[in-house]
Amino acid sequence: MHWLAQQLTSLDEVAERFVKAKTGGDRFVPETGDAREAFRRALADLASSVSKRPGVTASFVAHEGLVLATGGNVPDFDALAATAQVCLSAGKAAATGLSLGGLKQMVLVGEDHKLALFLVGQMALGILAPCEVNLAAARGE
Amino acid sequence: MKTGAWNKDDPRAAPRPATVVGKIDKGDRDAYIDSLLGGLTSLRGVTAAAIVDADGFPIRLRHDFDIDEDALGVVVQIVLGSARQAAEKVKQGDTDLVLSENHDGLVLLAPLTKGLVLVVMTDKSAMLGAVRFELKETVPQVNALFEAKD
């Protein structure tokens, strides 16, 4: 398993604990706050650590098209998060229509940069890098 | 940092039973609510989180800086009132969340049970997605506390 896959697996585990902590229905569950904070921190750590991988310009985690956590530095994370939402929505529809199974990732490649998008539960992870960067290496493969 | 009655750094003051709460005494409820507001103010850029009653009076408040509590009540009445009227005009049903994006920050309002409103104020460094996500997760928890029997 490569570096990013390990990170995503760890994040899935934290997310699962968060979802389980919310099972009180309409009642107040004190542990939910801790689990949510752990999930939030894991997302922030992921964005930060991904942005430090070789060749990566920036990374971000978005929820419903809005920025949740960032790493690295780009002028407009808001635009990246909104783009991620648009692309992943279209990708999900296409994956369903083509019977590809659940969408896992997409890559947009421009003349200068590329943007890799990963679905992590209800969150989107985006990785921005110059187009000559080998993202497989950045992912630790 | 100014806080309400409860200091989040003091574990003795933050009861955390490992059970779902269906019945609660007022002291525990206040501590839990302060803990939830503390979760919001711990986010980057969030300067204040408050619960305001139907008359515009803050009943619980956590904030980093001095804040005009009267102004907070007025904000709730004006912004939420306008949003509700607008939603009614365009037949979009109840208002779940109102965002006022201003030059120097954000104000987010989320109606709660019993006519209460959760208010979050931020500076420009806040990440909207993080604040909105936390707010949406916090609302049912706060509602559950206010609905729990004394």
mmCIF file of C-alpha atoms in Angstrom:
data_model
loop_
_atom_site.group_PDB
_atom_site.id
_atom_site.type_symbol
_atom_site.label_atom_id
_atom_site.label_comp_id
_atom_site.label_asym_id
_atom_site.label_seq_id
_atom_site.Cartn_x
_atom_site.Cartn_y
_atom_site.Cartn_z
ATOM 1 C CA MET A 1 0.000 0.000 0.000
ATOM 2 C CA HIS A 2 1.480 3.387 -0.976
ATOM 3 C CA TRP A 3 1.822 6.394 1.301
ATOM 4 C CA LEU A 4 -1.380 8.189 0.263
ATOM 5 C CA ALA A 5 -3.434 5.000 0.417
ATOM 6 C CA GLN A 6 -2.212 4.492 3.978
ATOM 7 C CA GLN A 7 -3.183 8.044 4.867
ATOM 8 C CA LEU A 8 -6.631 7.595 3.351
ATOM 9 C CA THR A 9 -7.124 4.309 5.167
ATOM 10 C CA SER A 10 -6.245 5.971 8.481
ATOM 11 C CA LEU A 11 -8.640 8.787 7.663
ATOM 12 C CA ASP A 12 -11.394 6.298 6.881
ATOM 13 C CA GLU A 13 -10.940 4.779 10.331
ATOM 14 C CA VAL A 14 -11.246 8.183 12.017
ATOM 15 C CA ALA A 15 -14.276 8.977 9.838
ATOM 16 C CA GLU A 16 -15.882 5.673 10.810
ATOM 17 C CA ARG A 17 -15.444 6.464 14.518
ATOM 18 C CA PHE A 18 -17.033 9.865 13.885
ATOM 19 C CA VAL A 19 -20.013 8.342 12.076
ATOM 20 C CA LYS A 20 -20.449 5.740 14.836
ATOM 21 C CA ALA A 21 -20.347 8.467 17.488
ATOM 22 C CA LYS A 22 -23.295 10.153 15.800
ATOM 23 C CA THR A 23 -25.623 7.191 16.220
ATOM 24 C CA GLY A 24 -27.571 8.769 19.074
ATOM 25 C CA GLY A 25 -30.281 9.879 16.649
ATOM 26 C CA ASP A 26 -31.976 12.997 17.990
ATOM 27 C CA ARG A 27 -30.300 12.691 21.372
ATOM 28 C CA PHE A 28 -27.134 14.394 22.543
ATOM 29 C CA VAL A 29 -24.053 12.171 22.484
ATOM 30 C CA PRO A 30 -21.154 13.795 24.345
ATOM 31 C CA GLU A 31 -18.521 11.769 22.499
ATOM 32 C CA THR A 32 -19.606 13.135 19.120
ATOM 33 C CA GLY A 33 -17.726 16.382 19.661
ATOM 34 C CA ASP A 34 -14.451 14.573 20.360
ATOM 35 C CA ALA A 35 -14.865 12.281 17.384
ATOM 36 C CA ARG A 36 -15.707 15.220 15.138
ATOM 37 C CA GLU A 37 -12.666 17.135 16.341
ATOM 38 C CA ALA A 38 -10.457 14.096 15.710
ATOM 39 C CA PHE A 39 -11.893 13.817 12.206
ATOM 40 C CA ARG A 40 -11.333 17.524 11.561
ATOM 41 C CA ARG A 41 -7.747 17.297 12.791
ATOM 42 C CA ALA A 42 -7.104 14.242 10.639
ATOM 43 C CA LEU A 43 -8.348 16.151 7.591
ATOM 44 C CA ALA A 44 -6.124 19.137 8.414
ATOM 45 C CA ASP A 45 -3.118 16.840 8.962
ATOM 46 C CA LEU A 46 -3.783 15.089 5.665
ATOM 47 C CA ALA A 47 -3.973 18.357 3.708
ATOM 48 C CA SER A 48 -0.795 19.579 5.369
ATOM 49 C CA SER A 49 1.210 16.384 4.929
ATOM 50 C CA VAL A 50 0.127 15.857 1.304
ATOM 51 C CA SER A 51 1.233 19.391 0.428
ATOM 52 C CA LYS A 52 4.728 18.521 1.693
ATOM 53 C CA ARG A 53 5.123 15.553 -0.657
ATOM 54 C CA PRO A 54 7.737 15.947 -3.402
ATOM 55 C CA GLY A 55 6.506 18.084 -6.292
ATOM 56 C CA VAL A 56 3.147 18.961 -4.752
ATOM 57 C CA THR A 57 2.225 22.653 -4.902
ATOM 58 C CA ALA A 58 -0.786 22.524 -2.616
ATOM 59 C CA SER A 59 -3.512 20.291 -1.322
ATOM 60 C CA PHE A 60 -6.914 20.847 0.177
ATOM 61 C CA VAL A 61 -9.891 19.081 1.653
ATOM 62 C CA ALA A 62 -13.324 20.341 0.662
ATOM 63 C CA HIS A 63 -16.867 19.613 1.739
ATOM 64 C CA GLU A 64 -19.751 20.472 -0.581
ATOM 65 C CA GLY A 65 -17.496 22.750 -2.616
ATOM 66 C CA LEU A 66 -16.169 24.716 0.337
ATOM 67 C CA VAL A 67 -12.667 24.602 1.800
ATOM 68 C CA LEU A 68 -12.234 22.639 5.018
ATOM 69 C CA ALA A 69 -8.469 22.383 5.270
ATOM 70 C CA THR A 70 -5.505 23.502 3.216
ATOM 71 C CA GLY A 71 -1.814 22.814 2.822
ATOM 72 C CA GLY A 72 0.699 24.687 0.702
ATOM 73 C CA ASN A 73 -0.034 27.966 -0.963
ATOM 74 C CA VAL A 74 -2.138 28.875 -3.965
ATOM 75 C CA PRO A 75 -3.956 32.151 -4.665
ATOM 76 C CA ASP A 76 -7.461 30.720 -4.603
ATOM 77 C CA PHE A 77 -8.315 27.609 -2.630
ATOM 78 C CA ASP A 78 -11.997 28.575 -2.863
ATOM 79 C CA ALA A 79 -11.899 28.165 -6.632
ATOM 80 C CA LEU A 80 -10.140 24.808 -6.344
ATOM 81 C CA ALA A 81 -12.718 23.536 -3.850
ATOM 82 C CA ALA A 82 -15.606 24.683 -6.027
ATOM 83 C CA THR A 83 -13.997 23.086 -9.073
ATOM 84 C CA ALA A 84 -13.529 19.850 -7.150
ATOM 85 C CA GLN A 85 -17.236 19.791 -6.337
ATOM 86 C CA VAL A 86 -18.257 20.389 -9.955
ATOM 87 C CA CYS A 87 -15.822 17.801 -11.350
ATOM 88 C CA LEU A 88 -16.584 15.131 -8.789
ATOM 89 C CA SER A 89 -20.340 15.558 -9.246
ATOM 90 C CA ALA A 90 -19.938 15.106 -13.001
ATOM 91 C CA GLY A 91 -17.529 12.222 -12.427
ATOM 92 C CA LYS A 92 -19.930 10.459 -10.070
ATOM 93 C CA ALA A 93 -22.734 10.711 -12.622
ATOM 94 C CA ALA A 94 -20.458 9.437 -15.374
ATOM 95 C CA ALA A 95 -19.165 6.574 -13.233
ATOM 96 C CA THR A 96 -22.717 5.543 -12.445
ATOM 97 C CA GLY A 97 -23.850 5.836 -16.077
ATOM 98 C CA LEU A 98 -20.907 3.789 -17.300
ATOM 99 C CA SER A 99 -21.162 1.207 -14.491
ATOM 100 C CA LEU A 100 -17.613 1.960 -13.381
ATOM 101 C CA GLY A 101 -18.484 1.475 -9.725
ATOM 102 C CA GLY A 102 -18.181 4.191 -7.093
ATOM 103 C CA LEU A 103 -15.977 7.080 -8.150
ATOM 104 C CA LYS A 104 -12.629 7.103 -6.366
ATOM 105 C CA GLN A 105 -10.445 9.634 -8.138
ATOM 106 C CA MET A 106 -10.122 11.986 -11.113
ATOM 107 C CA VAL A 107 -7.222 13.911 -12.593
ATOM 108 C CA LEU A 108 -7.488 17.167 -14.552
ATOM 109 C CA VAL A 109 -4.358 17.900 -16.551
ATOM 110 C CA GLY A 110 -3.696 21.387 -17.896
ATOM 111 C CA GLU A 111 -0.744 22.737 -19.839
ATOM 112 C CA ASP A 112 0.870 24.023 -16.629
ATOM 113 C CA HIS A 113 -0.615 22.158 -13.705
ATOM 114 C CA LYS A 114 -2.632 19.111 -12.861
ATOM 115 C CA LEU A 115 -5.253 18.576 -10.196
ATOM 116 C CA ALA A 116 -5.892 15.147 -8.718
ATOM 117 C CA LEU A 117 -9.165 14.696 -6.868
ATOM 118 C CA PHE A 118 -9.979 11.884 -4.453
ATOM 119 C CA LEU A 119 -13.281 11.113 -2.807
ATOM 120 C CA VAL A 120 -12.972 10.369 0.910
ATOM 121 C CA GLY A 121 -16.487 9.694 2.153
ATOM 122 C CA GLN A 122 -18.308 13.002 1.899
ATOM 123 C CA MET A 123 -15.028 14.908 1.585
ATOM 124 C CA ALA A 124 -12.933 15.693 -1.480
ATOM 125 C CA LEU A 125 -9.144 15.698 -1.312
ATOM 126 C CA GLY A 126 -7.406 17.738 -4.003
ATOM 127 C CA ILE A 127 -3.724 17.698 -4.925
ATOM 128 C CA LEU A 128 -2.324 20.413 -7.180
ATOM 129 C CA ALA A 129 1.049 19.931 -8.850
ATOM 130 C CA PRO A 130 2.946 21.137 -11.913
ATOM 131 C CA CYS A 131 2.014 18.946 -14.868
ATOM 132 C CA GLU A 132 5.503 17.467 -15.204
ATOM 133 C CA VAL A 133 5.353 16.063 -11.652
ATOM 134 C CA ASN A 134 4.776 12.343 -11.428
ATOM 135 C CA LEU A 135 1.845 12.139 -9.042
ATOM 136 C CA ALA A 136 2.442 8.444 -8.490
ATOM 137 C CA ALA A 137 5.775 9.415 -6.915
ATOM 138 C CA ALA A 138 4.112 12.161 -4.905
ATOM 139 C CA ARG A 139 1.616 9.596 -3.641
ATOM 140 C CA GLY A 140 4.498 7.423 -2.480
ATOM 141 C CA GLU A 141 4.086 4.577 -4.966
ATOM 142 C CA MET B 1 -9.672 34.548 25.711
ATOM 143 C CA LYS B 2 -13.001 35.437 27.246
ATOM 144 C CA THR B 3 -15.366 32.572 27.773
ATOM 145 C CA GLY B 4 -18.701 31.903 29.355
ATOM 146 C CA ALA B 5 -19.075 30.179 32.694
ATOM 147 C CA TRP B 6 -17.106 27.137 31.645
ATOM 148 C CA ASN B 7 -13.380 26.956 30.934
ATOM 149 C CA LYS B 8 -12.751 24.301 28.272
ATOM 150 C CA ASP B 9 -9.216 23.770 29.590
ATOM 151 C CA ASP B 10 -10.530 22.673 32.952
ATOM 152 C CA PRO B 11 -11.432 18.984 32.652
ATOM 153 C CA ARG B 12 -13.187 19.011 36.020
ATOM 154 C CA ALA B 13 -15.778 21.374 34.644
ATOM 155 C CA ALA B 14 -16.537 19.326 31.553
ATOM 156 C CA PRO B 15 -18.604 16.275 32.427
ATOM 157 C CA ARG B 16 -18.339 13.680 29.673
ATOM 158 C CA PRO B 17 -20.542 10.683 30.474
ATOM 159 C CA ALA B 18 -20.129 7.865 27.962
ATOM 160 C CA THR B 19 -23.855 7.560 27.431
ATOM 161 C CA VAL B 20 -26.458 9.141 25.221
ATOM 162 C CA VAL B 21 -28.142 11.934 27.137
ATOM 163 C CA GLY B 22 -31.934 11.818 27.209
ATOM 164 C CA LYS B 23 -32.330 13.527 30.556
ATOM 165 C CA ILE B 24 -30.034 16.233 31.855
ATOM 166 C CA ASP B 25 -29.713 18.760 34.651
ATOM 167 C CA LYS B 26 -29.209 22.423 33.897
ATOM 168 C CA GLY B 27 -25.580 22.547 35.009
ATOM 169 C CA ASP B 28 -24.594 19.672 32.755
ATOM 170 C CA ARG B 29 -26.556 21.142 29.892
ATOM 171 C CA ASP B 30 -24.753 24.489 30.205
ATOM 172 C CA ALA B 31 -21.370 22.736 30.326
ATOM 173 C CA TYR B 32 -22.179 20.678 27.258
ATOM 174 C CA ILE B 33 -23.412 23.718 25.371
ATOM 175 C CA ASP B 34 -20.258 25.630 26.275
ATOM 176 C CA SER B 35 -18.263 22.641 25.069
ATOM 177 C CA LEU B 36 -20.109 22.696 21.720
ATOM 178 C CA LEU B 37 -19.604 26.451 21.371
ATOM 179 C CA GLY B 38 -15.956 25.878 22.270
ATOM 180 C CA GLY B 39 -15.722 23.417 19.376
ATOM 181 C CA LEU B 40 -16.826 26.202 17.055
ATOM 182 C CA THR B 41 -14.512 28.860 18.484
ATOM 183 C CA SER B 42 -11.575 26.453 18.247
ATOM 184 C CA LEU B 43 -11.804 26.676 14.453
ATOM 185 C CA ARG B 44 -9.395 28.974 12.680
ATOM 186 C CA GLY B 45 -10.821 32.473 12.339
ATOM 187 C CA VAL B 46 -13.899 31.973 14.504
ATOM 188 C CA THR B 47 -14.095 34.915 16.885
ATOM 189 C CA ALA B 48 -17.415 34.241 18.580
ATOM 190 C CA ALA B 49 -20.114 31.637 18.937
ATOM 191 C CA ALA B 50 -23.353 32.303 20.726
ATOM 192 C CA ILE B 51 -26.852 31.073 21.294
ATOM 193 C CA VAL B 52 -29.372 33.871 21.115
ATOM 194 C CA ASP B 53 -32.965 33.609 22.282
ATOM 195 C CA ALA B 54 -36.059 34.661 20.358
ATOM 196 C CA ASP B 55 -35.850 38.180 21.798
ATOM 197 C CA GLY B 56 -32.264 38.624 20.607
ATOM 198 C CA PHE B 57 -30.574 38.144 23.988
ATOM 199 C CA PRO B 58 -27.464 35.936 24.058
ATOM 200 C CA ILE B 59 -28.024 33.121 26.545
ATOM 201 C CA ARG B 60 -24.617 31.453 26.014
ATOM 202 C CA LEU B 61 -21.599 33.137 24.481
ATOM 203 C CA ARG B 62 -17.952 32.339 23.808
ATOM 204 C CA HIS B 63 -15.738 34.928 22.222
ATOM 205 C CA ASP B 64 -12.126 35.935 21.686
ATOM 206 C CA PHE B 65 -12.647 39.676 21.613
ATOM 207 C CA ASP B 66 -14.997 42.199 23.123
ATOM 208 C CA ILE B 67 -18.311 41.939 21.434
ATOM 209 C CA ASP B 68 -21.396 44.114 21.513
ATOM 210 C CA GLU B 69 -24.022 41.703 22.779
ATOM 211 C CA ASP B 70 -26.864 44.046 21.841
ATOM 212 C CA ALA B 71 -25.533 44.225 18.295
ATOM 213 C CA LEU B 72 -25.465 40.443 18.186
ATOM 214 C CA GLY B 73 -29.161 40.317 18.981
ATOM 215 C CA VAL B 74 -29.916 42.940 16.346
ATOM 216 C CA VAL B 75 -27.912 41.002 13.742
ATOM 217 C CA VAL B 76 -29.950 37.902 14.455
ATOM 218 C CA GLN B 77 -33.281 39.699 14.245
ATOM 219 C CA ILE B 78 -32.463 41.578 11.037
ATOM 220 C CA VAL B 79 -30.483 39.003 9.064
ATOM 221 C CA LEU B 80 -32.468 35.933 9.992
ATOM 222 C CA GLY B 81 -35.781 37.795 9.664
ATOM 223 C CA SER B 82 -34.846 38.983 6.182
ATOM 224 C CA ALA B 83 -33.646 35.545 5.126
ATOM 225 C CA ARG B 84 -36.836 33.912 6.330
ATOM 226 C CA GLN B 85 -38.961 36.433 4.462
ATOM 227 C CA ALA B 86 -36.893 35.937 1.315
ATOM 228 C CA ALA B 87 -37.180 32.157 1.561
ATOM 229 C CA GLU B 88 -40.919 32.495 2.011
ATOM 230 C CA LYS B 89 -41.213 34.762 -1.047
ATOM 231 C CA VAL B 90 -39.451 32.249 -3.272
ATOM 232 C CA LYS B 91 -41.225 29.299 -1.649
ATOM 233 C CA GLN B 92 -38.073 27.545 -0.462
ATOM 234 C CA GLY B 93 -39.375 26.501 2.928
ATOM 235 C CA ASP B 94 -37.684 26.922 6.293
ATOM 236 C CA THR B 95 -34.339 28.641 6.640
ATOM 237 C CA ASP B 96 -31.642 26.236 7.853
ATOM 238 C CA LEU B 97 -28.573 28.448 7.610
ATOM 239 C CA VAL B 98 -27.872 32.083 6.795
ATOM 240 C CA LEU B 99 -24.456 33.310 5.727
ATOM 241 C CA SER B 100 -23.537 36.974 5.662
ATOM 242 C CA GLU B 101 -20.172 37.361 3.948
ATOM 243 C CA ASN B 102 -18.749 40.752 4.864
ATOM 244 C CA HIS B 103 -15.582 42.656 4.072
ATOM 245 C CA ASP B 104 -13.882 41.650 7.316
ATOM 246 C CA GLY B 105 -15.472 38.307 8.066
ATOM 247 C CA LEU B 106 -18.488 36.076 8.105
ATOM 248 C CA VAL B 107 -21.627 35.855 10.187
ATOM 249 C CA LEU B 108 -23.434 32.525 10.104
ATOM 250 C CA LEU B 109 -26.828 31.994 11.691
ATOM 251 C CA ALA B 110 -28.564 28.691 12.222
ATOM 252 C CA PRO B 111 -32.062 28.507 13.710
ATOM 253 C CA LEU B 112 -32.370 26.074 16.599
ATOM 254 C CA THR B 113 -35.271 24.567 18.468
ATOM 255 C CA LYS B 114 -37.505 26.709 20.716
ATOM 256 C CA GLY B 115 -36.869 29.913 18.751
ATOM 257 C CA LEU B 116 -33.174 29.970 19.598
ATOM 258 C CA VAL B 117 -30.474 30.844 17.089
ATOM 259 C CA LEU B 118 -26.843 29.714 16.895
ATOM 260 C CA VAL B 119 -24.611 32.578 15.788
ATOM 261 C CA VAL B 120 -21.007 32.206 14.610
ATOM 262 C CA MET B 121 -18.794 35.163 13.772
ATOM 263 C CA THR B 122 -15.430 34.894 12.062
ATOM 264 C CA ASP B 123 -12.621 37.055 10.766
ATOM 265 C CA LYS B 124 -11.230 36.816 7.235
ATOM 266 C CA SER B 125 -8.940 33.882 8.008
ATOM 267 C CA ALA B 126 -11.806 31.443 8.566
ATOM 268 C CA MET B 127 -12.380 28.616 6.113
ATOM 269 C CA LEU B 128 -16.048 28.629 5.250
ATOM 270 C CA GLY B 129 -16.224 24.895 4.587
ATOM 271 C CA ALA B 130 -14.817 24.082 8.017
ATOM 272 C CA VAL B 131 -17.125 26.510 9.828
ATOM 273 C CA ARG B 132 -20.192 25.396 7.896
ATOM 274 C CA PHE B 133 -19.426 21.714 8.444
ATOM 275 C CA GLU B 134 -18.928 22.214 12.190
ATOM 276 C CA LEU B 135 -22.052 24.364 12.435
ATOM 277 C CA LYS B 136 -24.197 21.784 10.663
ATOM 278 C CA GLU B 137 -22.876 19.035 12.927
ATOM 279 C CA THR B 138 -23.361 21.155 16.044
ATOM 280 C CA VAL B 139 -26.982 22.189 15.438
ATOM 281 C CA PRO B 140 -28.570 18.758 16.099
ATOM 282 C CA GLN B 141 -26.423 18.347 19.201
ATOM 283 C CA VAL B 142 -27.501 21.706 20.633
ATOM 284 C CA ASN B 143 -31.119 20.980 19.753
ATOM 285 C CA ALA B 144 -30.896 17.624 21.514
ATOM 286 C CA LEU B 145 -29.630 19.359 24.655
ATOM 287 C CA PHE B 146 -32.452 21.877 24.661
ATOM 288 C CA GLU B 147 -35.002 19.149 23.968
ATOM 289 C CA ALA B 148 -33.649 16.855 26.700
ATOM 290 C CA LYS B 149 -35.819 16.653 29.798
ATOM 291 C CA ASP B 150 -34.601 18.429 32.938
#
